[in-house]
Amino acid sequence: MKLKILKQASLPDQLTAELNSLYDVYEYEALTREELAVLAEQFTIMITNGEATVTRQLISSLPSLELIAVFGVGYDGVDVRAAADHRVAVSHTPGVLTDDVADLAMGLMLATSRQIVTAQKFIEAGGWRQGGFQWTRKVSGSRVGIVGMGRIGQAIARRCEGFAMQIAYSDRKAIPGLDYPWIEDISTLASQTDFLVICTPGSAENQALIDERVLSALGASGILINISRGSVVDEFALIKALEQGIIAGAGLDVFSQEPEVPQALLRRANVVVTPHMASATWSTREAMSRLVLENVSGWAKNKTLVTPVPALEP
Ligand code: 8YV
């Protein structure tokens, strides 16, 4: 008999098709409460994505659950404490998306400071015939502050080196072997940078980490880039900072209430927005899919995972 899997959030079609060919896959959204109650005991594996929420309530309603496999590196939507309490393992897809996310961060830095989107609109509106486009901010040689120096933060730093940027970072601790200056306090880091790039994971602890104070420190010539999670930035404070010229601009791939993006962040010359697409390239989404399949099949065969999430701190 095929293993029953609960698919709790949307996944790429190709991955869904492969899962369907190997397992008995049930769409959470399509199940009625009664159907879920009947099947609950039979699900040992649940698959979700990086944007979905997996609550303690859901975890405890599935008594046989052993694994939550996340399609994404970020697993802030999963109540990992509840998973640990129920002895449920969690896997994610780190590594394979690092380059894409770092690439998009660079794209947002360039697009925001060089106003590429606004420049295109300028041509489309016929503005060029009346004269050239306004001058913009130089990227090469500027200062970047990276908040969260994990795999993605370090990949961004390497790219910034190619732009001859001065790099500093903030993290809970200085990372051994990294030569960039570590500045513990994020406001201090922000006050010394032209670009503040947010790469730290979403979590309760990081909720609104980038607040009014940090944005004020970033200052009127500073640009905020966020490719992490919307929850890490206080979006109200960000809007205020943009409206009042407290910061110079923002490049954002993530938002607090996706897929909703506050109107105040749209149609602004100094803000570039993308729809949480940092890892959404063909090859990376395929690699993420493969990793999910490997984790699921490893677990199904002998309870092993290729990429478990890091163990919880006690
Ligand atoms: C995806 C992500 O958008 O990896 C993450 O943490 O946010 C993204 O790669 C998401 O997981 C796909 O649903």
GROMACS .gro file of C-alpha atoms and ligand atoms in nm:
model
  327
    1MET     CA    1   0.000   0.000   0.000
    2LYS     CA    2   0.127   0.348  -0.085
    3LEU     CA    3   0.225   0.583   0.193
    4LYS     CA    4  -0.031   0.856   0.261
    5ILE     CA    5   0.107   1.208   0.247
    6LEU     CA    6  -0.067   1.529   0.346
    7LYS     CA    7   0.014   1.814   0.108
    8GLN     CA    8  -0.056   2.118   0.319
    9ALA     CA    9   0.044   2.400   0.082
   10SER     CA   10   0.104   2.466  -0.283
   11LEU     CA   11   0.405   2.300  -0.447
   12PRO     CA   12   0.536   2.308  -0.804
   13ASP     CA   13   0.322   2.102  -1.044
   14GLN     CA   14   0.613   1.879  -1.138
   15LEU     CA   15   0.688   1.798  -0.775
   16THR     CA   16   0.321   1.733  -0.707
   17ALA     CA   17   0.306   1.499  -1.007
   18GLU     CA   18   0.612   1.306  -0.887
   19LEU     CA   19   0.476   1.280  -0.536
   20ASN     CA   20   0.146   1.155  -0.678
   21SER     CA   21   0.323   0.886  -0.874
   22LEU     CA   22   0.503   0.758  -0.565
   23TYR     CA   23   0.259   0.817  -0.280
   24ASP     CA   24  -0.106   0.866  -0.200
   25VAL     CA   25  -0.113   1.245  -0.177
   26TYR     CA   26  -0.404   1.430  -0.016
   27GLU     CA   27  -0.453   1.802  -0.060
   28TYR     CA   28  -0.518   1.954   0.280
   29GLU     CA   29  -0.735   2.227   0.132
   30ALA     CA   30  -0.953   1.976  -0.050
   31LEU     CA   31  -1.026   1.762   0.257
   32THR     CA   32  -1.341   1.819   0.456
   33ARG     CA   33  -1.313   1.821   0.833
   34GLU     CA   34  -1.474   1.476   0.842
   35GLU     CA   35  -1.236   1.335   0.581
   36LEU     CA   36  -0.939   1.478   0.766
   37ALA     CA   37  -1.061   1.322   1.091
   38VAL     CA   38  -1.084   0.981   0.924
   39LEU     CA   39  -0.744   1.006   0.754
   40ALA     CA   40  -0.560   1.186   1.034
   41GLU     CA   41  -0.412   0.870   1.184
   42GLN     CA   42  -0.273   0.756   0.853
   43PHE     CA   43  -0.055   1.053   0.762
   44THR     CA   44   0.306   1.003   0.860
   45ILE     CA   45   0.443   1.276   0.633
   46MET     CA   46   0.321   1.628   0.566
   47ILE     CA   47   0.469   1.851   0.296
   48THR     CA   48   0.441   2.226   0.314
   49ASN     CA   49   0.615   2.532   0.169
   50GLY     CA   50   0.813   2.821   0.310
   51GLU     CA   51   0.516   3.058   0.322
   52ALA     CA   52   0.258   2.833   0.486
   53THR     CA   53   0.172   2.806   0.854
   54VAL     CA   54   0.179   2.472   1.033
   55THR     CA   55   0.034   2.520   1.377
   56ARG     CA   56   0.066   2.317   1.697
   57GLN     CA   57  -0.303   2.239   1.659
   58LEU     CA   58  -0.252   2.086   1.315
   59ILE     CA   59   0.051   1.889   1.431
   60SER     CA   60  -0.132   1.748   1.731
   61SER     CA   61  -0.432   1.657   1.517
   62LEU     CA   62  -0.215   1.411   1.321
   63PRO     CA   63  -0.117   1.144   1.575
   64SER     CA   64   0.101   0.939   1.338
   65LEU     CA   65   0.287   1.233   1.190
   66GLU     CA   66   0.663   1.176   1.177
   67LEU     CA   67   0.793   1.430   0.927
   68ILE     CA   68   0.712   1.778   0.805
   69ALA     CA   69   0.905   1.835   0.481
   70VAL     CA   70   0.929   2.205   0.389
   71PHE     CA   71   0.973   2.314   0.029
   72GLY     CA   72   1.191   2.614   0.112
   73VAL     CA   73   1.484   2.704   0.333
   74GLY     CA   74   1.275   2.917   0.568
   75TYR     CA   75   1.054   2.717   0.804
   76ASP     CA   76   0.936   2.997   1.027
   77GLY     CA   77   0.575   2.903   0.946
   78VAL     CA   78   0.619   2.565   1.114
   79ASP     CA   79   0.577   2.549   1.489
   80VAL     CA   80   0.904   2.363   1.536
   81ARG     CA   81   0.867   2.354   1.912
   82ALA     CA   82   0.534   2.175   1.871
   83ALA     CA   83   0.695   1.943   1.617
   84ALA     CA   84   0.973   1.858   1.866
   85ASP     CA   85   0.718   1.807   2.144
   86HIS     CA   86   0.540   1.555   1.922
   87ARG     CA   87   0.865   1.395   1.806
   88VAL     CA   88   0.800   1.509   1.450
   89ALA     CA   89   1.110   1.571   1.237
   90VAL     CA   90   1.130   1.874   1.007
   91SER     CA   91   1.330   1.902   0.685
   92HIS     CA   92   1.389   2.201   0.456
   93THR     CA   93   1.579   2.285   0.136
   94PRO     CA   94   1.892   2.485   0.225
   95GLY     CA   95   2.187   2.541  -0.005
   96VAL     CA   96   2.026   2.485  -0.343
   97LEU     CA   97   1.859   2.826  -0.344
   98THR     CA   98   2.141   3.033  -0.196
   99ASP     CA   99   2.272   3.165  -0.528
  100ASP     CA  100   1.930   3.267  -0.655
  101VAL     CA  101   1.840   3.453  -0.340
  102ALA     CA  102   2.176   3.630  -0.336
  103ASP     CA  103   2.135   3.716  -0.704
  104LEU     CA  104   1.796   3.871  -0.642
  105ALA     CA  105   1.932   4.071  -0.350
  106MET     CA  106   2.194   4.218  -0.583
  107GLY     CA  107   1.923   4.282  -0.843
  108LEU     CA  108   1.715   4.470  -0.587
  109MET     CA  109   2.018   4.671  -0.476
  110LEU     CA  110   2.091   4.772  -0.832
  111ALA     CA  111   1.729   4.824  -0.934
  112THR     CA  112   1.652   5.038  -0.630
  113SER     CA  113   1.961   5.256  -0.631
  114ARG     CA  114   1.978   5.294  -1.010
  115GLN     CA  115   1.596   5.325  -1.032
  116ILE     CA  116   1.582   5.076  -1.319
  117VAL     CA  117   1.207   5.020  -1.294
  118THR     CA  118   1.131   5.391  -1.281
  119ALA     CA  119   1.364   5.447  -1.575
  120GLN     CA  120   1.173   5.192  -1.780
  121LYS     CA  121   0.843   5.360  -1.692
  122PHE     CA  122   1.001   5.693  -1.790
  123ILE     CA  123   1.079   5.562  -2.139
  124GLU     CA  124   0.738   5.397  -2.171
  125ALA     CA  125   0.568   5.726  -2.081
  126GLY     CA  126   0.767   5.907  -2.349
  127GLY     CA  127   0.971   6.102  -2.093
  128TRP     CA  128   1.304   6.052  -2.269
  129ARG     CA  129   1.201   6.276  -2.559
  130GLN     CA  130   1.178   6.563  -2.310
  131GLY     CA  131   1.525   6.499  -2.171
  132GLY     CA  132   1.739   6.243  -1.988
  133PHE     CA  133   1.649   6.051  -1.674
  134GLN     CA  134   1.736   6.186  -1.331
  135TRP     CA  135   2.070   6.090  -1.180
  136THR     CA  136   2.078   5.802  -0.937
  137ARG     CA  137   2.294   5.651  -0.661
  138LYS     CA  138   2.619   5.469  -0.726
  139VAL     CA  139   2.639   5.108  -0.609
  140SER     CA  140   3.002   5.008  -0.667
  141GLY     CA  141   3.230   5.103  -0.382
  142SER     CA  142   2.942   5.175  -0.143
  143ARG     CA  143   2.896   5.026   0.203
  144VAL     CA  144   2.676   4.724   0.268
  145GLY     CA  145   2.557   4.595   0.603
  146ILE     CA  146   2.432   4.239   0.605
  147VAL     CA  147   2.194   4.137   0.880
  148GLY     CA  148   2.220   3.760   0.919
  149MET     CA  149   2.546   3.618   0.788
  150GLY     CA  150   2.439   3.262   0.710
  151ARG     CA  151   2.473   3.092   0.373
  152ILE     CA  152   2.270   3.355   0.190
  153GLY     CA  153   2.429   3.651   0.369
  154GLN     CA  154   2.775   3.519   0.282
  155ALA     CA  155   2.677   3.463  -0.082
  156ILE     CA  156   2.561   3.825  -0.097
  157ALA     CA  157   2.888   3.939   0.063
  158ARG     CA  158   3.088   3.753  -0.203
  159ARG     CA  159   2.888   3.926  -0.476
  160CYS     CA  160   2.935   4.262  -0.304
  161GLU     CA  161   3.311   4.205  -0.311
  162GLY     CA  162   3.282   4.203  -0.690
  163PHE     CA  163   3.131   4.550  -0.661
  164ALA     CA  164   3.422   4.665  -0.444
  165MET     CA  165   3.181   4.733  -0.160
  166GLN     CA  166   3.281   4.770   0.203
  167ILE     CA  167   3.110   4.486   0.384
  168ALA     CA  168   3.011   4.459   0.750
  169TYR     CA  169   2.757   4.235   0.916
  170SER     CA  170   2.548   4.174   1.218
  171ASP     CA  171   2.462   3.836   1.363
  172ARG     CA  172   2.425   3.687   1.709
  173LYS     CA  173   2.796   3.611   1.710
  174ALA     CA  174   3.095   3.687   1.494
  175ILE     CA  175   3.132   3.409   1.238
  176PRO     CA  176   3.470   3.235   1.271
  177GLY     CA  177   3.680   3.263   0.958
  178LEU     CA  178   3.501   3.566   0.816
  179ASP     CA  179   3.713   3.876   0.774
  180TYR     CA  180   3.430   4.128   0.748
  181PRO     CA  181   3.375   4.343   1.056
  182TRP     CA  182   3.105   4.209   1.289
  183ILE     CA  183   2.890   4.479   1.441
  184GLU     CA  184   2.662   4.334   1.703
  185ASP     CA  185   2.411   4.618   1.722
  186ILE     CA  186   2.200   4.645   1.408
  187SER     CA  187   2.138   5.019   1.447
  188THR     CA  188   2.511   5.079   1.466
  189LEU     CA  189   2.559   4.865   1.155
  190ALA     CA  190   2.278   5.054   0.979
  191SER     CA  191   2.433   5.391   1.065
  192GLN     CA  192   2.752   5.286   0.887
  193THR     CA  193   2.602   5.150   0.566
  194ASP     CA  194   2.443   5.260   0.240
  195PHE     CA  195   2.258   4.929   0.193
  196LEU     CA  196   2.117   4.728   0.478
  197VAL     CA  197   2.041   4.378   0.348
  198ILE     CA  198   1.817   4.158   0.558
  199CYS     CA  199   1.903   3.788   0.538
  200THR     CA  200   1.822   3.671   0.888
  201PRO     CA  201   1.549   3.406   0.916
  202GLY     CA  202   1.196   3.487   1.019
  203SER     CA  203   1.125   3.390   1.379
  204ALA     CA  204   0.947   3.519   1.687
  205GLU     CA  205   1.279   3.657   1.806
  206ASN     CA  206   1.338   3.841   1.476
  207GLN     CA  207   0.985   3.986   1.455
  208ALA     CA  208   1.013   4.356   1.358
  209LEU     CA  209   1.388   4.345   1.420
  210ILE     CA  210   1.419   4.624   1.166
  211ASP     CA  211   1.223   4.892   1.342
  212GLU     CA  212   1.200   5.271   1.354
  213ARG     CA  213   1.529   5.295   1.537
  214VAL     CA  214   1.721   5.089   1.281
  215LEU     CA  215   1.561   5.274   0.991
  216SER     CA  216   1.648   5.613   1.142
  217ALA     CA  217   2.005   5.491   1.183
  218LEU     CA  218   2.013   5.379   0.819
  219GLY     CA  219   1.931   5.736   0.735
  220ALA     CA  220   1.831   5.951   0.440
  221SER     CA  221   2.082   5.805   0.199
  222GLY     CA  222   2.035   5.443   0.307
  223ILE     CA  223   1.849   5.171   0.119
  224LEU     CA  224   1.684   4.869   0.282
  225ILE     CA  225   1.685   4.536   0.099
  226ASN     CA  226   1.474   4.248   0.231
  227ILE     CA  227   1.491   3.898   0.083
  228SER     CA  228   1.422   3.719   0.412
  229ARG     CA  229   1.072   3.743   0.558
  230GLY     CA  230   0.831   4.034   0.579
  231SER     CA  231   0.794   3.973   0.952
  232VAL     CA  232   1.155   4.078   1.016
  233VAL     CA  233   1.075   4.437   0.917
  234ASP     CA  234   0.823   4.661   1.091
  235GLU     CA  235   0.631   4.745   0.773
  236PHE     CA  236   0.452   5.047   0.924
  237ALA     CA  237   0.783   5.194   1.032
  238LEU     CA  238   0.922   5.122   0.685
  239ILE     CA  239   0.634   5.299   0.511
  240LYS     CA  240   0.673   5.597   0.741
  241ALA     CA  241   1.048   5.601   0.680
  242LEU     CA  242   0.993   5.601   0.303
  243GLU     CA  243   0.718   5.863   0.313
  244GLN     CA  244   0.916   6.097   0.536
  245GLY     CA  245   1.250   6.054   0.362
  246ILE     CA  246   1.400   5.894   0.673
  247ILE     CA  247   1.556   5.637   0.437
  248ALA     CA  248   1.631   5.671   0.065
  249GLY     CA  249   1.456   5.361  -0.065
  250ALA     CA  250   1.378   4.993  -0.036
  251GLY     CA  251   1.402   4.679  -0.247
  252LEU     CA  252   1.162   4.418  -0.116
  253ASP     CA  253   1.090   4.059  -0.214
  254VAL     CA  254   0.892   3.978   0.101
  255PHE     CA  255   0.605   4.140   0.288
  256SER     CA  256   0.421   4.095   0.612
  257GLN     CA  257   0.083   3.990   0.464
  258GLU     CA  258   0.170   3.819   0.136
  259PRO     CA  259   0.033   3.822  -0.126
  260GLU     CA  260  -0.095   4.163  -0.014
  261VAL     CA  261   0.148   4.449  -0.057
  262PRO     CA  262   0.056   4.779   0.108
  263GLN     CA  263  -0.045   5.046  -0.145
  264ALA     CA  264   0.200   5.280   0.024
  265LEU     CA  265   0.486   5.064  -0.106
  266LEU     CA  266   0.366   5.072  -0.466
  267ARG     CA  267   0.432   5.322  -0.745
  268ARG     CA  268   0.716   5.485  -0.556
  269ALA     CA  269   1.026   5.579  -0.752
  270ASN     CA  270   1.243   5.471  -0.460
  271VAL     CA  271   1.084   5.132  -0.394
  272VAL     CA  272   1.125   4.816  -0.602
  273VAL     CA  273   0.900   4.524  -0.515
  274THR     CA  274   0.905   4.162  -0.633
  275PRO     CA  275   0.654   3.888  -0.542
  276HIS     CA  276   0.860   3.661  -0.308
  277MET     CA  277   1.037   3.514  -0.607
  278ALA     CA  278   1.399   3.500  -0.491
  279SER     CA  279   1.429   3.122  -0.534
  280ALA     CA  280   1.186   3.099  -0.824
  281THR     CA  281   1.408   3.000  -1.116
  282TRP     CA  282   1.350   2.682  -1.312
  283SER     CA  283   1.670   2.511  -1.206
  284THR     CA  284   1.648   2.607  -0.840
  285ARG     CA  285   1.285   2.509  -0.804
  286GLU     CA  286   1.378   2.175  -0.960
  287ALA     CA  287   1.667   2.133  -0.715
  288MET     CA  288   1.439   2.224  -0.424
  289SER     CA  289   1.185   1.970  -0.549
  290ARG     CA  290   1.451   1.700  -0.570
  291LEU     CA  291   1.560   1.773  -0.216
  292VAL     CA  292   1.203   1.744  -0.089
  293LEU     CA  293   1.168   1.410  -0.269
  294GLU     CA  294   1.499   1.287  -0.124
  295ASN     CA  295   1.397   1.383   0.227
  296VAL     CA  296   1.057   1.220   0.192
  297SER     CA  297   1.191   0.900   0.037
  298GLY     CA  298   1.479   0.883   0.287
  299TRP     CA  299   1.230   0.909   0.568
  300ALA     CA  300   0.992   0.658   0.411
  301LYS     CA  301   1.273   0.406   0.360
  302ASN     CA  302   1.483   0.429   0.673
  303LYS     CA  303   1.388   0.745   0.866
  304THR     CA  304   1.685   0.944   0.742
  305LEU     CA  305   1.685   1.303   0.616
  306VAL     CA  306   1.929   1.475   0.382
  307THR     CA  307   1.856   1.822   0.515
  308PRO     CA  308   1.692   1.826   0.858
  309VAL     CA  309   1.639   2.170   1.012
  310PRO     CA  310   1.894   2.254   1.284
  311ALA     CA  311   1.815   2.116   1.627
  312LEU     CA  312   1.628   2.352   1.858
  313GLU     CA  313   1.827   2.525   2.126
  314PRO     CA  314   1.710   2.402   2.468
  3158YV     C1  315   0.989   2.998  -0.142
  3158YV     C2  316   1.129   3.073   0.055
  3158YV     O1  317   0.923   3.109  -0.191
  3158YV     O2  318   1.296   2.912   0.075
  3158YV     C3  319   1.225   2.993   0.132
  3158YV     O3  320   1.231   3.010   0.254
  3158YV     O4  321   1.070   3.160   0.104
  3158YV     C4  322   1.115   3.046  -0.088
  3158YV     O5  323   1.216   2.973  -0.141
  3158YV     C5  324   0.892   2.915  -0.072
  3158YV     O6  325   0.938   2.828   0.021
  3158YV     C6  326   0.809   2.843  -0.174
  3158YV     O7  327   0.685   2.832  -0.131
   0.00000   0.00000   0.00000
